[in-house]
PDB file of C-alpha atoms in Angstrom:
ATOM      1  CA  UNK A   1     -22.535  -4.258   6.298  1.00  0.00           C
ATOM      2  CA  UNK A   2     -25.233  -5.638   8.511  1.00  0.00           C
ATOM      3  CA  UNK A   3     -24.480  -7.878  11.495  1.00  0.00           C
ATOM      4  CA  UNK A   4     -24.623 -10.570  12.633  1.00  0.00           C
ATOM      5  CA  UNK A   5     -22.120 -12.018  10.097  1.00  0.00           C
ATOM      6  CA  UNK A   6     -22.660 -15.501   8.556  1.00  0.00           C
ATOM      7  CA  UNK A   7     -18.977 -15.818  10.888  1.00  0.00           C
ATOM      8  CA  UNK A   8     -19.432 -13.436  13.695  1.00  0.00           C
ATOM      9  CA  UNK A   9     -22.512 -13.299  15.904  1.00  0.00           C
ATOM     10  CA  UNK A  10     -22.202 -10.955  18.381  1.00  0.00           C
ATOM     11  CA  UNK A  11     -23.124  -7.086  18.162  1.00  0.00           C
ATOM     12  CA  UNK A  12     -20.511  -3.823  17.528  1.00  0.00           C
ATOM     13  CA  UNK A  13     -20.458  -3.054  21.134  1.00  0.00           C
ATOM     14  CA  UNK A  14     -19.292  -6.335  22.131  1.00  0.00           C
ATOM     15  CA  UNK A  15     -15.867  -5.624  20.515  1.00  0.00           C
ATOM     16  CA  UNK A  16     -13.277  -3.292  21.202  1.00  0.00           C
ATOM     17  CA  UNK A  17     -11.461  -0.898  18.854  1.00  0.00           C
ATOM     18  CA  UNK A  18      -9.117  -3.111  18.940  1.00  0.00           C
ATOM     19  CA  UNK A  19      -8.660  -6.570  18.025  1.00  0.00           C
ATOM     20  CA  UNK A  20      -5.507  -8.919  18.729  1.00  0.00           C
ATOM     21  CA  UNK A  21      -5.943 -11.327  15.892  1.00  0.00           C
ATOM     22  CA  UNK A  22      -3.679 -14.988  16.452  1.00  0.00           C
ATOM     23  CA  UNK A  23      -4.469 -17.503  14.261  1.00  0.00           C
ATOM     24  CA  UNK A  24      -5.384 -20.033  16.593  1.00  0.00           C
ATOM     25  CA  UNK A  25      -8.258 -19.852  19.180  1.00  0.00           C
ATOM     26  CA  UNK A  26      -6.745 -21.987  21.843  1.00  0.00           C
ATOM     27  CA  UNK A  27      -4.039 -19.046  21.524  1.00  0.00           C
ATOM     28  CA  UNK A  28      -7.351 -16.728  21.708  1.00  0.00           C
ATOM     29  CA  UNK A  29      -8.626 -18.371  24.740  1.00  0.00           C
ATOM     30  CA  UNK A  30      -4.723 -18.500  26.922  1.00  0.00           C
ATOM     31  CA  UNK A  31      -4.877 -14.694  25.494  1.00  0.00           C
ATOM     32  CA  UNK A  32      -8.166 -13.758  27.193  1.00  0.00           C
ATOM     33  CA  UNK A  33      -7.591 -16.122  30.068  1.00  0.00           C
ATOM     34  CA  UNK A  34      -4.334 -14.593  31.256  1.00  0.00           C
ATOM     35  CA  UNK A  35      -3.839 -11.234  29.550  1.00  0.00           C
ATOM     36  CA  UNK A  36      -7.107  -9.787  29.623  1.00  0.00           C
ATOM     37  CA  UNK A  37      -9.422  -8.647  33.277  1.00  0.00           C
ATOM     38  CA  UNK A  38     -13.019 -10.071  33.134  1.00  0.00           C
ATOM     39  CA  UNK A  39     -13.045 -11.611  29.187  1.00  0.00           C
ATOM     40  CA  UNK A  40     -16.024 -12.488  28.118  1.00  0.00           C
ATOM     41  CA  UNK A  41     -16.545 -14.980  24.955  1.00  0.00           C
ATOM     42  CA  UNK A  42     -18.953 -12.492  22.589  1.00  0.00           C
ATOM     43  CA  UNK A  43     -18.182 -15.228  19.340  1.00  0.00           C
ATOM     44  CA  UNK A  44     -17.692 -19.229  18.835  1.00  0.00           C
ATOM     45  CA  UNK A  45     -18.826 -19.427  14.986  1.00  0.00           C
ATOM     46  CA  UNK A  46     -17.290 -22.405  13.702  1.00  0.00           C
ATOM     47  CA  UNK A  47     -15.450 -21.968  16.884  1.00  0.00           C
ATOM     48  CA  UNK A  48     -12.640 -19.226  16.409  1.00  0.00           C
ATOM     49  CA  UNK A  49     -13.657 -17.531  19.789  1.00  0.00           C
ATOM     50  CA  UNK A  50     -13.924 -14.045  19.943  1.00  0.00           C
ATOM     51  CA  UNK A  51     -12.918 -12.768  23.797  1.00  0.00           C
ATOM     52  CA  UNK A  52     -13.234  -9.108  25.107  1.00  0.00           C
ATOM     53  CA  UNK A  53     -12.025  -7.853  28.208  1.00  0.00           C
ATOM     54  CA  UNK A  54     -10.164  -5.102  30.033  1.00  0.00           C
ATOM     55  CA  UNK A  55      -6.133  -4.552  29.605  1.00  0.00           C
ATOM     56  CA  UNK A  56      -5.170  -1.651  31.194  1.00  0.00           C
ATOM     57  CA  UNK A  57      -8.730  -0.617  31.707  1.00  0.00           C
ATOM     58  CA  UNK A  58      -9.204  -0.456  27.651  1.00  0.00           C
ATOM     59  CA  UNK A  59     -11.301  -2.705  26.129  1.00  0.00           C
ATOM     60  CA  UNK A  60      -9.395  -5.125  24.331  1.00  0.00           C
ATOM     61  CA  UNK A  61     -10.630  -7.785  21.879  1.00  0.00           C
ATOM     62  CA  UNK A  62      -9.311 -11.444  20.946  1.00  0.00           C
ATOM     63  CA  UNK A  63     -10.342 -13.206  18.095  1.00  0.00           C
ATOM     64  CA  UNK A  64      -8.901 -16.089  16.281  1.00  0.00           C
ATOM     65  CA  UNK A  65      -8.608 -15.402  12.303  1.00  0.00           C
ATOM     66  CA  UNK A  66      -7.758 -19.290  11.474  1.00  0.00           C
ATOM     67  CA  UNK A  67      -4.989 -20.120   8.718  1.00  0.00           C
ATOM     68  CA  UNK A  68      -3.968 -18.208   5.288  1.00  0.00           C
ATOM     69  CA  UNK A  69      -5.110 -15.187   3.509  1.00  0.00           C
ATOM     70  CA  UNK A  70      -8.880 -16.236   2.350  1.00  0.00           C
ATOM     71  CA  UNK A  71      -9.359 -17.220   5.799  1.00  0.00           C
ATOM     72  CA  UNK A  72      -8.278 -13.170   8.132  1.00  0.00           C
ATOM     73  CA  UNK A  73      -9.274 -11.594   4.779  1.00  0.00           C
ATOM     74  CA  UNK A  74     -12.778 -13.118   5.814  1.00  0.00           C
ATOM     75  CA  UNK A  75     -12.410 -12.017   9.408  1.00  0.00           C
ATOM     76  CA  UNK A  76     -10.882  -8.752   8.897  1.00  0.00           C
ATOM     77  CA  UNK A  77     -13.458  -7.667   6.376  1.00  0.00           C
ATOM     78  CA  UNK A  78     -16.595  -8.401   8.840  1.00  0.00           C
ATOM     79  CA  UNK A  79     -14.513  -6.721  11.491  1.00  0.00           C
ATOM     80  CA  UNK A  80     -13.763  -3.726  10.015  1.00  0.00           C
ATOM     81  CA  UNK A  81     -17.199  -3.172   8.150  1.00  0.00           C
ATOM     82  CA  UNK A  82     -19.656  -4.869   9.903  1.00  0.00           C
ATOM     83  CA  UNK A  83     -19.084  -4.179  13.845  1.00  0.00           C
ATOM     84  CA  UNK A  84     -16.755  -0.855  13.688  1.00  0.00           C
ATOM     85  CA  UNK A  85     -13.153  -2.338  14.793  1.00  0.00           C
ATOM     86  CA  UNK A  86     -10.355   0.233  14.041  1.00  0.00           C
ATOM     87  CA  UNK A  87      -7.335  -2.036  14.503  1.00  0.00           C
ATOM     88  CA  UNK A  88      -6.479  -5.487  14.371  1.00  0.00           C
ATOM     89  CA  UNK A  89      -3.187  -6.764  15.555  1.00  0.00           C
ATOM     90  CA  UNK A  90      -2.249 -10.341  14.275  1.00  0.00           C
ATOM     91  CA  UNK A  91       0.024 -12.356  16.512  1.00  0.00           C
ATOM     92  CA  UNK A  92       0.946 -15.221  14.965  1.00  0.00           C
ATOM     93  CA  UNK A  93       3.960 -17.287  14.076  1.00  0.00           C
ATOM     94  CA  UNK A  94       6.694 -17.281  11.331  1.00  0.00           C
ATOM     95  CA  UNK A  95       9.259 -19.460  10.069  1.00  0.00           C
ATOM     96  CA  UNK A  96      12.724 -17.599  10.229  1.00  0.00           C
ATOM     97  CA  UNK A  97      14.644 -17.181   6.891  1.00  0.00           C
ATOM     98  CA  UNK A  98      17.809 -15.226   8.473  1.00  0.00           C
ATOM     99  CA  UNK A  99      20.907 -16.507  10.353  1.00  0.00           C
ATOM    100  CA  UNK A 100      20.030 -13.592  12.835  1.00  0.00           C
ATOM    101  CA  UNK A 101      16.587 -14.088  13.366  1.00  0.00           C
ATOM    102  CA  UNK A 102      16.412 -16.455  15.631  1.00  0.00           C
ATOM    103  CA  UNK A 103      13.433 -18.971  17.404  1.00  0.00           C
ATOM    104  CA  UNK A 104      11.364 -17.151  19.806  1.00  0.00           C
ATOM    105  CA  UNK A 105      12.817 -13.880  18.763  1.00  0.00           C
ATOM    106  CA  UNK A 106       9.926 -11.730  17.777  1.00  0.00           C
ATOM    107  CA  UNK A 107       9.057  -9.689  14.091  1.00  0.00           C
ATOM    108  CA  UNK A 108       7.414  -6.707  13.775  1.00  0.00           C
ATOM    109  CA  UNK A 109       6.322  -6.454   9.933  1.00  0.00           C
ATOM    110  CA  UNK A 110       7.177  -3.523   8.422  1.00  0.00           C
ATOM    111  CA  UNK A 111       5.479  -4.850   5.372  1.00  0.00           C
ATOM    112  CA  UNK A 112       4.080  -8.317   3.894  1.00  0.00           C
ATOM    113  CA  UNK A 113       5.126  -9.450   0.951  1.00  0.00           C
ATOM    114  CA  UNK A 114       2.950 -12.440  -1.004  1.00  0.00           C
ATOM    115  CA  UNK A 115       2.818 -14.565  -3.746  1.00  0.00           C
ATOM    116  CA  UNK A 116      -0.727 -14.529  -3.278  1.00  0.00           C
ATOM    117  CA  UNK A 117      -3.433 -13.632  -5.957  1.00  0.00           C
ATOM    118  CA  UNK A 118      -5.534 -11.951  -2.668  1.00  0.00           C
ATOM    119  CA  UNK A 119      -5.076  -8.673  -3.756  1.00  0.00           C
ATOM    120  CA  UNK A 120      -6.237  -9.442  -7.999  1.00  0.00           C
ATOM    121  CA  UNK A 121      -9.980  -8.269  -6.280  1.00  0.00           C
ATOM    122  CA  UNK A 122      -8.686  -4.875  -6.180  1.00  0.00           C
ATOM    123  CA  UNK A 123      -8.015  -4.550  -9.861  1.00  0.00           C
ATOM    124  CA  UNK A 124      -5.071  -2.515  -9.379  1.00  0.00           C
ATOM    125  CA  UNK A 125      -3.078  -1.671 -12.547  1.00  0.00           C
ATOM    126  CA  UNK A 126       0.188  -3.211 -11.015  1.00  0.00           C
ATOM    127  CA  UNK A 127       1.588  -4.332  -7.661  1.00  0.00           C
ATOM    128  CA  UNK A 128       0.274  -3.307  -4.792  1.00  0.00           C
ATOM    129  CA  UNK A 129       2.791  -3.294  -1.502  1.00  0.00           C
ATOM    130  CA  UNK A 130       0.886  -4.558   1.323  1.00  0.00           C
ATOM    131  CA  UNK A 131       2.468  -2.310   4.632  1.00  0.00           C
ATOM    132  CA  UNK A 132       1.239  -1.727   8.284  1.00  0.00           C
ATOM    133  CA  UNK A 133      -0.037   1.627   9.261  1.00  0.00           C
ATOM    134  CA  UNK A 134       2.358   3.209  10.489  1.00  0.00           C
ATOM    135  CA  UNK A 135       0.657   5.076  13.511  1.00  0.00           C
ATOM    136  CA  UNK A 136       0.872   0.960  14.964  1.00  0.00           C
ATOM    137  CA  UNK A 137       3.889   0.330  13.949  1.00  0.00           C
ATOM    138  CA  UNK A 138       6.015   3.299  15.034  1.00  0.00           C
ATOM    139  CA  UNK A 139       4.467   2.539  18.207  1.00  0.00           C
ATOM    140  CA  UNK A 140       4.875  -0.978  18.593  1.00  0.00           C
ATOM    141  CA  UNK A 141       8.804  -0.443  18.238  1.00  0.00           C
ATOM    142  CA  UNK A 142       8.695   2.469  21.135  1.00  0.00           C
ATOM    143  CA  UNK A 143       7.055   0.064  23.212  1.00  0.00           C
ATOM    144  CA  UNK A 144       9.643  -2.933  22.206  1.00  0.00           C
ATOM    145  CA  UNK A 145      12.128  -0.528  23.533  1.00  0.00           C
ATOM    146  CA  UNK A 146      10.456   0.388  26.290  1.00  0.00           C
ATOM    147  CA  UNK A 147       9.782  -3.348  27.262  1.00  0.00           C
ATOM    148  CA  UNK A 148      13.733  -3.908  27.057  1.00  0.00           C
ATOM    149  CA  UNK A 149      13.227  -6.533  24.733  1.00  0.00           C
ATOM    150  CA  UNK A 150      16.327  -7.214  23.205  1.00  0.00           C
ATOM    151  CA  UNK A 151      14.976  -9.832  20.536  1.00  0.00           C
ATOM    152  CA  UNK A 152      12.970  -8.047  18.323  1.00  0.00           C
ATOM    153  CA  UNK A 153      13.462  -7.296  14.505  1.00  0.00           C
ATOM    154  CA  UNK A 154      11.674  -4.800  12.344  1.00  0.00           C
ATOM    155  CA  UNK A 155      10.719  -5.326   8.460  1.00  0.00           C
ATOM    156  CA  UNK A 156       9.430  -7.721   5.467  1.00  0.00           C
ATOM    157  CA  UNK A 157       7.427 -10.984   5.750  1.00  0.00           C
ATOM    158  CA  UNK A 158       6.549 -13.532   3.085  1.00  0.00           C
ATOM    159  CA  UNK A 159       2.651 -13.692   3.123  1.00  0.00           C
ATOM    160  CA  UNK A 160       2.446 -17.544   1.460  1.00  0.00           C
ATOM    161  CA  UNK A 161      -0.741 -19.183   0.151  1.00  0.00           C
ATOM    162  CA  UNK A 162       1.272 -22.346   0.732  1.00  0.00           C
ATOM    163  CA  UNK A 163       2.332 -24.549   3.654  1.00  0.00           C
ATOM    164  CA  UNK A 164       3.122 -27.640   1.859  1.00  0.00           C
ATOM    165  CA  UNK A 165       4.733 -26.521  -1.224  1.00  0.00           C
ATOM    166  CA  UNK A 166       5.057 -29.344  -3.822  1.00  0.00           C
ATOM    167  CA  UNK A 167       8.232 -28.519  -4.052  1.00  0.00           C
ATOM    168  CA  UNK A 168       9.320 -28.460  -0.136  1.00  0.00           C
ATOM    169  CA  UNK A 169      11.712 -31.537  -0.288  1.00  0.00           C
ATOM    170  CA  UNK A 170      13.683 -30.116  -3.590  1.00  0.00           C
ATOM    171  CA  UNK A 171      16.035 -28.310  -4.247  1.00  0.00           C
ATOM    172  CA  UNK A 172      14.338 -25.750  -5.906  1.00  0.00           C
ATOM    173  CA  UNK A 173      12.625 -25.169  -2.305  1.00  0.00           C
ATOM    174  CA  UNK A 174      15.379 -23.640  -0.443  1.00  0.00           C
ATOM    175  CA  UNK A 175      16.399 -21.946  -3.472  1.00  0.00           C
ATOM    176  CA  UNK A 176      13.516 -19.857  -3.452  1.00  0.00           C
ATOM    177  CA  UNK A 177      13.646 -19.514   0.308  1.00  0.00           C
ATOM    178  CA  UNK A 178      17.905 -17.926  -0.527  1.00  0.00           C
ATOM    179  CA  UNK A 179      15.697 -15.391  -2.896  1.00  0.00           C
ATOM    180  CA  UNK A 180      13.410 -13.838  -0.676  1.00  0.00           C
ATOM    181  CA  UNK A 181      15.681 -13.778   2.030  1.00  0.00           C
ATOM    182  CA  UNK A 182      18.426 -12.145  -0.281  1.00  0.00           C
ATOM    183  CA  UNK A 183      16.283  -9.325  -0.406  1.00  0.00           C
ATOM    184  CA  UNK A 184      15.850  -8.870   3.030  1.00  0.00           C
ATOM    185  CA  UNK A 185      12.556 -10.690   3.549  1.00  0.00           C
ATOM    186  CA  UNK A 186      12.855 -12.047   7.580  1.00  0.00           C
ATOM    187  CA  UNK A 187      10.694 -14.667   7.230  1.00  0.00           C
ATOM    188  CA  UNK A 188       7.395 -16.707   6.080  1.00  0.00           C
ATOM    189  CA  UNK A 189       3.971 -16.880   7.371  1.00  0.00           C
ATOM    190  CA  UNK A 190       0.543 -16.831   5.850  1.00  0.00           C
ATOM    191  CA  UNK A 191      -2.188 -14.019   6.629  1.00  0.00           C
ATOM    192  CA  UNK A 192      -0.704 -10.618   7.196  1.00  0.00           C
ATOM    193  CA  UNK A 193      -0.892  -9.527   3.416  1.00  0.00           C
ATOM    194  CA  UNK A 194      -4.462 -10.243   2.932  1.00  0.00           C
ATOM    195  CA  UNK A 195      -4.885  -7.867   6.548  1.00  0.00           C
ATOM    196  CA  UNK A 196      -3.067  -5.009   5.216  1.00  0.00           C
ATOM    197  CA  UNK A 197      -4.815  -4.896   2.137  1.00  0.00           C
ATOM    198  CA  UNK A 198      -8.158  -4.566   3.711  1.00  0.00           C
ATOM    199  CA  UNK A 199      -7.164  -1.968   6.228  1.00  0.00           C
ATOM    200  CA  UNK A 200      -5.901   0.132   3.531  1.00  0.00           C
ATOM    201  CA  UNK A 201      -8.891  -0.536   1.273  1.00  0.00           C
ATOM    202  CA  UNK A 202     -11.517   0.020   3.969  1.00  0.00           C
ATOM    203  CA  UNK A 203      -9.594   3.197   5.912  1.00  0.00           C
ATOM    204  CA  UNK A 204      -8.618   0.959   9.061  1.00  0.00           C
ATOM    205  CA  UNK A 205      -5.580   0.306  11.071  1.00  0.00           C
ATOM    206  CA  UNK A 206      -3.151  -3.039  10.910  1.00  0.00           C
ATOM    207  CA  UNK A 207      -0.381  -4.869  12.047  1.00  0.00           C
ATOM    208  CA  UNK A 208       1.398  -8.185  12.366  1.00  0.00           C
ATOM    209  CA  UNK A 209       3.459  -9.246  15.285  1.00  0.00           C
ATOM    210  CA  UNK A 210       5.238 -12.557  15.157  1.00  0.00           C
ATOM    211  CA  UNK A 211       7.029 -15.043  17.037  1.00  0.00           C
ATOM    212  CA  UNK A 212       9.307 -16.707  15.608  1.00  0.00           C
ATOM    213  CA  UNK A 213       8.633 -20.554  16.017  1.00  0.00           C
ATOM    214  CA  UNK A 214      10.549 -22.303  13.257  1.00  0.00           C
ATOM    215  CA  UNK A 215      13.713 -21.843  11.562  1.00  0.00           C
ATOM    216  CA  UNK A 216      13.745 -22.583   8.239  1.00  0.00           C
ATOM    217  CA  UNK A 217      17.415 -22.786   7.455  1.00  0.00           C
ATOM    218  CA  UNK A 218      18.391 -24.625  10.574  1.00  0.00           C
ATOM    219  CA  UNK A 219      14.948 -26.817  10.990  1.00  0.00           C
ATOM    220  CA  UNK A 220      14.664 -26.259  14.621  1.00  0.00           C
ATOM    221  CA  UNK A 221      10.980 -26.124  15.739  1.00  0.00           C
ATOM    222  CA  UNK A 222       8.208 -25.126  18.468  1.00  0.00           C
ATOM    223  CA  UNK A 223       5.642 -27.629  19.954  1.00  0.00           C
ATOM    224  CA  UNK A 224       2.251 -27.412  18.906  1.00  0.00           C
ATOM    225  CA  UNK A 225       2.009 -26.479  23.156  1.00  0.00           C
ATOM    226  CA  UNK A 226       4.794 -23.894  22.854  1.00  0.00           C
ATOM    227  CA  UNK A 227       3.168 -22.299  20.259  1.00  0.00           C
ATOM    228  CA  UNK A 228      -0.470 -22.077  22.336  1.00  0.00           C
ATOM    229  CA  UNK A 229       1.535 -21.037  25.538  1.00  0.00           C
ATOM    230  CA  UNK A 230       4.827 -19.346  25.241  1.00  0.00           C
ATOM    231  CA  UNK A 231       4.368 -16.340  22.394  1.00  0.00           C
ATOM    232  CA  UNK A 232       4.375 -13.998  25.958  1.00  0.00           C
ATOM    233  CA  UNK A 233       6.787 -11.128  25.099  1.00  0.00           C
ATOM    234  CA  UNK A 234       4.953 -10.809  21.405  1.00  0.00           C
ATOM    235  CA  UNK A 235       1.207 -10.904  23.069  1.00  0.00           C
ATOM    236  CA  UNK A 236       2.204  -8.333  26.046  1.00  0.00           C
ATOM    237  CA  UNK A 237       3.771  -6.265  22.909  1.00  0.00           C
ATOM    238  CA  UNK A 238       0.470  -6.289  21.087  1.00  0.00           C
ATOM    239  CA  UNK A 239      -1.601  -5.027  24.025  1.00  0.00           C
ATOM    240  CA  UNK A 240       0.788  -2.238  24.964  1.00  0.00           C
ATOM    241  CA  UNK A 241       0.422  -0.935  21.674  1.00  0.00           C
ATOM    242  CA  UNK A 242      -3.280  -1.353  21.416  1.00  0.00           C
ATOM    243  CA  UNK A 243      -3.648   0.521  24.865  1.00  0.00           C
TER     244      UNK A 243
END
């Protein structure tokens, strides 16, 4: 795949191996501006900029992916085949289906469930499980532990197509949230799925960190600010693992 993309310009060696993917790029820019030595801003397409920098003396990119699947699959796919990334890390936010997961607690995602049609393209001849590589995730969780972080959760997301659900104010809403979370799903969010399935299908490296910002059982909620500024313990997670 030749670059530049029609949503990246910027060259291979401008990125590192890794990428921490949020889905917001104010989150991008606080990421690069305080995590990350020297940053320097190597994409603004439709502006979801792209920092890299130095953490740890590794070079570390920071890219926004913007909201749902069709959006990171987009991002992920140039990434991976057009300028030579190996990983991508989203950090992002999920809405908390479990009495025990609580706000600002963080996820690691085992796996991403969907009810997305994202992965149809493959043409698979029946359901494909979307699941982090396991290299990242086995050690994300040492590094949890070795952070002392005492509020982190391992295992299965919802990957939704939909924020507004027609449904949302029915009954039939939080009856379908009691389903997924009776089989252990720990809560929603909306790209991870469509990022596992390309690493898999193009022989890279993935995996979804989360903060939780919302509950959805209890409706407490984040700012739109807390969410830009707060996600700290999940973002220093993500570069420890990608160092």
């Amino acid at each position: 795949m030749n670059y530049p993309t029609p949503h990246i310009k910027a060259t291979p060696q401008q990125f590192g191996k890794t990428v921490l993917m949020p889905g917001d790029p104010n989150r991008s820019r606080f990421i690069a501006e305080n995590f990350l030595k020297d940053a320097v801003l190597v994409n603004n397409v439709r502006g979801v900029q792209g920092y890299t920098g130095l953490y740890k003396d590794t070079p570390v990119s920071v890219m926004a992916s913007g909201m749902g699947m069709p959006s990171i699959g987009i991002y992920s796919h140039e990434l991976f085949n057009a300028f030579d990334v190996d990983n991508i890390i989203r950090v992002g936010s999920a809405g908390s289906i479990q009495k025990d997961v609580k706000v600002m607690d963080v996820i690691i995602g085992m796996g991403a469930c969907t009810d997305s049609n994202f992965g149809m393209q493959f043409r698979l001849p029946g359901t494909f499980a979307p699941i982090a590589d396991y290299g990242l995730l086995s050690k994300c969780v040492e590094k949890a532990k070795e952070l002392n972080m005492d509020n982190y959760h391992v295992g299965n997301v919802l990957s939704s197509d939909l924020f507004y659900e027609d449904n949302l104010n029915l009954p039939g809403y939080m009856q379908s949230v009691e389903l997924w979370g009776k089989m252990g799903v720990l809560a929603f969010e909306m790209e991870s799925a469509a990022l596992y399935m390309n690493a898999v299908r193009y022989g890279k490296h993935a995996l979804g960190i989360f903060t939780v910002s919302n509950h959805i059982l209890t409706g407490e909620d984040l700012t739109p600010e807390q969410r830009e500024t707060t996600f700290t313990d999940m973002i220093t997670l993500a570069l420890e693992t990608a160092v």
